[in-house]
DNA sequence: CCATCTGTGGCACTCGGTGTCATAGATGGG
DNA sequence: CCCATCTATGACACCGAGTGCCACAGATGG
């Protein structure tokens, strides 16, 4: 089932109140105010994606549900794929900062292990939505593929830290290999989490990271 | 610069000789003979991709260069992305078989290390083309993304072996984590290889795999 | 009232990918 | 030699993601 509405049909917003001269919503900035927000758009999108499936949902559908035009959708998100990633980039900056602020006394591997667990620690209230979001990403081929590009930024953060701490170039084999390896076991941890209904993410992730830290040979 | 030719314009083949009744090219099978081959198509495609860039090349361009119709292109390859992977799947089956045939005396990690090095050992005559192919894959965002789906099959082979050897389920955390980790360091190895002009792949890969095998802590 | 600024969305276009169908070209058999 | 049959080709029409362009909406301060 596809959107019946043709490309340029009339969308309809929730008719937000828009009295003249400042609803003091604007920060004093000139220009028309955005009709929606990235977060609001994401909310609508995730609902439809879960309901109909990612592939079966068109950008038209999402835009219509959010009451905006298709063209406008692409001003909030560069692609349909990008909608599902939420605050990832901002969140990643937090991890970068945390790593940078780590005491040099803490071993590299330990620091990474902690940082990664922190990065993946969400308020309990968000557990369910986090789980649903990750299920979408990890089980939709198009999103799996796209995720590589997001993961690359994550790996860059890890590699940067390893490079700084071991006096190597960020592009060198060791930092990159470590970043790849940590990414890998973390994703494997996520898959394990998703495969088991009531499971807790953090212990699983810790176990996955432990496989690396303790050495694969000793873990098998 | 894009292909100027509209969707359905006339392509032109090399006018292959086609005498009636068997050029004994056919294996006795009925039906029209294919006008080209996947390998031939790949050859044309890689040339254009390297010349103009992957993104800037349209499927029309490739089809035209190969003297076939656009529609026919998609009968040889399911997508533009798939063209660059050559014999990957067949090659992967070789690795699966090699792993399956490994003596139980060889430790899991050692067996994997050997299998992965074998998998990535190419005849010297192909070194250059292999390098160019991998550069294309690892440096083109669209192909980076798509590669995830190929790597998934690779990981499945590794995980299957680990699972069989350690008596675990293939989907369990350990086999999946090991597969992910090995994939990661291997890709890091490839990136290192590509970053250094005259470098040899196998020693670099071996070094990358060694980081995992010896334990990351001891390697930093 | 107006100049200015930002956001919106309609439109047309490109390109990857797919379903359908007529046709080309090979086969073996009568 | 013609024909039934089989496979491959390619034209065509269509869908959906993504983009450039541009007129217009709606907020601002002067």
Tab-separated table of N, CA, C and O in Angstrom, chain B residues 1-55:
chain	number	residue	atom	x	y	z
B	1	UNK	N	29.307	16.036	-15.551
B	1	UNK	CA	28.899	15.640	-16.913
B	1	UNK	C	28.155	14.315	-16.871
B	1	UNK	O	28.624	13.310	-16.371
B	2	UNK	N	26.979	14.320	-17.463
B	2	UNK	CA	26.144	13.113	-17.439
B	2	UNK	C	25.956	12.600	-18.860
B	2	UNK	O	26.167	13.323	-19.817
B	3	UNK	N	25.457	11.407	-18.940
B	3	UNK	CA	25.142	10.850	-20.244
B	3	UNK	C	24.083	11.706	-20.923
B	3	UNK	O	23.046	12.012	-20.348
B	4	UNK	N	24.353	12.106	-22.162
B	4	UNK	CA	23.394	12.953	-22.870
B	4	UNK	C	22.261	12.120	-23.453
B	4	UNK	O	21.177	12.619	-23.697
B	5	UNK	N	22.521	10.853	-23.619
B	5	UNK	CA	21.556	9.987	-24.283
B	5	UNK	C	20.354	9.698	-23.396
B	5	UNK	O	20.514	9.300	-22.246
B	6	UNK	N	19.147	9.923	-23.922
B	6	UNK	CA	17.933	9.667	-23.147
B	6	UNK	C	17.743	8.183	-22.886
B	6	UNK	O	18.393	7.349	-23.518
B	7	UNK	N	16.829	7.902	-21.965
B	7	UNK	CA	16.620	6.540	-21.468
B	7	UNK	C	16.658	5.436	-22.514
B	7	UNK	O	17.344	4.459	-22.368
B	8	UNK	N	15.903	5.577	-23.580
B	8	UNK	CA	15.740	4.435	-24.463
B	8	UNK	C	16.484	4.518	-25.785
B	8	UNK	O	16.117	3.877	-26.745
B	9	UNK	N	17.545	5.300	-25.838
B	9	UNK	CA	18.246	5.518	-27.102
B	9	UNK	C	18.998	4.266	-27.568
B	9	UNK	O	19.239	3.364	-26.786
B	10	UNK	N	19.329	4.235	-28.842
B	10	UNK	CA	19.914	3.029	-29.438
B	10	UNK	C	21.350	2.784	-29.014
B	10	UNK	O	22.232	3.590	-29.305
B	11	UNK	N	21.611	1.675	-28.328
B	11	UNK	CA	22.975	1.271	-28.027
B	11	UNK	C	23.509	0.544	-29.255
B	11	UNK	O	22.756	0.215	-30.154
B	12	UNK	N	24.793	0.273	-29.272
B	12	UNK	CA	25.319	-0.487	-30.406
B	12	UNK	C	26.354	-1.513	-30.008
B	12	UNK	O	27.399	-1.175	-29.458
B	13	UNK	N	26.074	-2.743	-30.254
B	13	UNK	CA	26.983	-3.832	-29.901
B	13	UNK	C	28.157	-3.911	-30.869
B	13	UNK	O	28.176	-3.236	-31.886
B	14	UNK	N	29.116	-4.796	-30.549
B	14	UNK	CA	30.283	-4.932	-31.415
B	14	UNK	C	29.969	-5.796	-32.634
B	14	UNK	O	30.887	-6.244	-33.317
B	15	UNK	N	28.700	-6.043	-32.879
B	15	UNK	CA	28.283	-6.865	-34.006
B	15	UNK	C	29.017	-8.202	-34.034
B	15	UNK	O	29.788	-8.491	-34.931
B	16	UNK	N	28.792	-8.977	-32.956
B	16	UNK	CA	29.432	-10.283	-32.859
B	16	UNK	C	28.927	-11.178	-33.979
B	16	UNK	O	27.746	-11.171	-34.305
B	17	UNK	N	29.803	-11.960	-34.588
B	17	UNK	CA	29.387	-12.880	-35.650
B	17	UNK	C	28.387	-13.869	-35.079
B	17	UNK	O	28.546	-14.331	-33.958
B	18	UNK	N	27.363	-14.196	-35.829
B	18	UNK	CA	26.313	-15.051	-35.276
B	18	UNK	C	25.737	-15.978	-36.321
B	18	UNK	O	24.557	-16.002	-36.561
B	19	UNK	N	26.588	-16.717	-36.975
B	19	UNK	CA	26.164	-17.633	-38.029
B	19	UNK	C	25.086	-18.585	-37.541
B	19	UNK	O	25.053	-18.913	-36.366
B	20	UNK	N	24.243	-19.017	-38.383
B	20	UNK	CA	23.163	-19.909	-37.987
B	20	UNK	C	23.743	-21.254	-37.589
B	20	UNK	O	24.827	-21.639	-38.015
B	21	UNK	N	23.050	-21.957	-36.738
B	21	UNK	CA	23.400	-23.315	-36.313
B	21	UNK	C	24.803	-23.409	-35.698
B	21	UNK	O	25.757	-23.811	-36.364
B	22	UNK	N	24.885	-23.034	-34.447
B	22	UNK	CA	26.031	-23.378	-33.624
B	22	UNK	C	27.386	-22.843	-34.071
B	22	UNK	O	27.997	-23.322	-35.028
B	23	UNK	N	27.881	-21.877	-33.366
B	23	UNK	CA	29.303	-21.534	-33.427
B	23	UNK	C	29.974	-22.372	-32.360
B	23	UNK	O	30.982	-22.008	-31.805
B	24	UNK	N	29.384	-23.481	-32.028
B	24	UNK	CA	29.689	-24.337	-30.895
B	24	UNK	C	30.134	-23.539	-29.654
B	24	UNK	O	30.989	-23.929	-28.916
B	25	UNK	N	29.529	-22.361	-29.493
B	25	UNK	CA	29.755	-21.566	-28.286
B	25	UNK	C	28.739	-22.020	-27.237
B	25	UNK	O	29.035	-22.098	-26.061
B	26	UNK	N	27.565	-22.324	-27.712
B	26	UNK	CA	26.494	-22.760	-26.838
B	26	UNK	C	26.775	-24.176	-26.342
B	26	UNK	O	27.347	-24.977	-27.049
B	27	UNK	N	26.349	-24.456	-25.160
B	27	UNK	CA	26.527	-25.811	-24.634
B	27	UNK	C	25.361	-26.698	-25.029
B	27	UNK	O	24.892	-27.465	-24.211
B	28	UNK	N	24.886	-26.537	-26.257
B	28	UNK	CA	23.769	-27.331	-26.708
B	28	UNK	C	22.431	-26.845	-26.169
B	28	UNK	O	21.407	-27.449	-26.427
B	29	UNK	N	22.472	-25.757	-25.414
B	29	UNK	CA	21.232	-25.247	-24.831
B	29	UNK	C	20.416	-24.471	-25.859
B	29	UNK	O	20.976	-23.840	-26.763
B	30	UNK	N	19.115	-24.521	-25.705
B	30	UNK	CA	18.240	-23.756	-26.580
B	30	UNK	C	18.252	-22.295	-26.150
B	30	UNK	O	18.805	-21.947	-25.125
B	31	UNK	N	17.632	-21.463	-26.964
B	31	UNK	CA	17.486	-20.061	-26.590
B	31	UNK	C	18.608	-19.174	-27.078
B	31	UNK	O	19.726	-19.634	-27.326
B	32	UNK	N	18.293	-17.932	-27.219
B	32	UNK	CA	19.263	-16.923	-27.667
B	32	UNK	C	20.468	-16.898	-26.734
B	32	UNK	O	20.328	-17.035	-25.530
B	33	UNK	N	21.640	-16.666	-27.294
B	33	UNK	CA	22.837	-16.615	-26.454
B	33	UNK	C	22.993	-15.232	-25.843
B	33	UNK	O	22.677	-14.231	-26.487
B	34	UNK	N	23.512	-15.182	-24.614
B	34	UNK	CA	23.780	-13.880	-23.996
B	34	UNK	C	24.707	-13.068	-24.876
B	34	UNK	O	25.629	-13.616	-25.478
B	35	UNK	N	24.483	-11.772	-24.939
B	35	UNK	CA	25.322	-10.942	-25.792
B	35	UNK	C	26.616	-10.537	-25.095
B	35	UNK	O	27.544	-10.061	-25.724
B	36	UNK	N	26.660	-10.691	-23.796
B	36	UNK	CA	27.879	-10.345	-23.076
B	36	UNK	C	27.980	-11.248	-21.852
B	36	UNK	O	27.310	-12.262	-21.766
B	37	UNK	N	28.826	-10.891	-20.924
B	37	UNK	CA	28.990	-11.682	-19.708
B	37	UNK	C	29.167	-10.739	-18.534
B	37	UNK	O	29.514	-9.570	-18.716
B	38	UNK	N	28.928	-11.256	-17.345
B	38	UNK	CA	29.092	-10.439	-16.152
B	38	UNK	C	30.513	-9.896	-16.077
B	38	UNK	O	30.741	-8.722	-15.767
B	39	UNK	N	31.485	-10.742	-16.392
B	39	UNK	CA	32.880	-10.325	-16.314
B	39	UNK	C	33.182	-9.192	-17.293
B	39	UNK	O	33.861	-8.220	-16.953
B	40	UNK	N	32.650	-9.349	-18.499
B	40	UNK	CA	32.871	-8.337	-19.526
B	40	UNK	C	32.243	-7.004	-19.104
B	40	UNK	O	32.821	-5.934	-19.262
B	41	UNK	N	31.070	-7.096	-18.539
B	41	UNK	CA	30.359	-5.912	-18.079
B	41	UNK	C	31.148	-5.243	-16.958
B	41	UNK	O	31.298	-4.013	-16.915
B	42	UNK	N	31.652	-6.068	-16.075
B	42	UNK	CA	32.434	-5.550	-14.954
B	42	UNK	C	33.677	-4.817	-15.459
B	42	UNK	O	34.030	-3.759	-14.944
B	43	UNK	N	34.307	-5.393	-16.453
B	43	UNK	CA	35.507	-4.788	-17.025
B	43	UNK	C	35.218	-3.369	-17.512
B	43	UNK	O	35.912	-2.415	-17.152
B	44	UNK	N	34.159	-3.246	-18.308
B	44	UNK	CA	33.775	-1.925	-18.796
B	44	UNK	C	33.446	-0.986	-17.641
B	44	UNK	O	33.862	0.167	-17.613
B	45	UNK	N	32.672	-1.512	-16.706
B	45	UNK	CA	32.202	-0.664	-15.606
B	45	UNK	C	33.370	-0.113	-14.791
B	45	UNK	O	33.442	1.098	-14.530
B	46	UNK	N	34.298	-0.985	-14.410
B	46	UNK	CA	35.411	-0.538	-13.563
B	46	UNK	C	36.236	0.531	-14.266
B	46	UNK	O	36.686	1.493	-13.635
B	47	UNK	N	36.408	0.360	-15.584
B	47	UNK	CA	37.163	1.359	-16.327
B	47	UNK	C	36.504	2.735	-16.224
B	47	UNK	O	37.154	3.732	-15.916
B	48	UNK	N	35.193	2.760	-16.465
B	48	UNK	CA	34.496	4.052	-16.437
B	48	UNK	C	34.441	4.610	-15.031
B	48	UNK	O	34.586	5.811	-14.820
B	49	UNK	N	34.212	3.728	-14.056
B	49	UNK	CA	34.140	4.189	-12.676
B	49	UNK	C	35.447	4.873	-12.278
B	49	UNK	O	35.443	5.919	-11.618
B	50	UNK	N	36.552	4.280	-12.661
B	50	UNK	CA	37.838	4.866	-12.287
B	50	UNK	C	38.089	6.166	-13.026
B	50	UNK	O	38.716	7.083	-12.502
B	51	UNK	N	37.589	6.211	-14.242
B	51	UNK	CA	37.849	7.384	-15.068
B	51	UNK	C	37.011	8.581	-14.613
B	51	UNK	O	37.536	9.668	-14.408
B	52	UNK	N	35.700	8.337	-14.444
B	52	UNK	CA	34.802	9.455	-14.142
B	52	UNK	C	34.341	9.498	-12.707
B	52	UNK	O	33.703	10.454	-12.282
B	53	UNK	N	34.593	8.421	-11.990
B	53	UNK	CA	34.062	8.328	-10.631
B	53	UNK	C	32.773	7.522	-10.632
B	53	UNK	O	31.996	7.565	-11.593
B	54	UNK	N	32.550	6.802	-9.557
B	54	UNK	CA	31.398	5.915	-9.467
B	54	UNK	C	30.075	6.674	-9.524
B	54	UNK	O	29.167	6.324	-10.268
B	55	UNK	N	29.988	7.718	-8.732
B	55	UNK	CA	28.729	8.461	-8.632
B	55	UNK	C	28.386	9.169	-9.938
B	55	UNK	O	27.222	9.266	-10.306
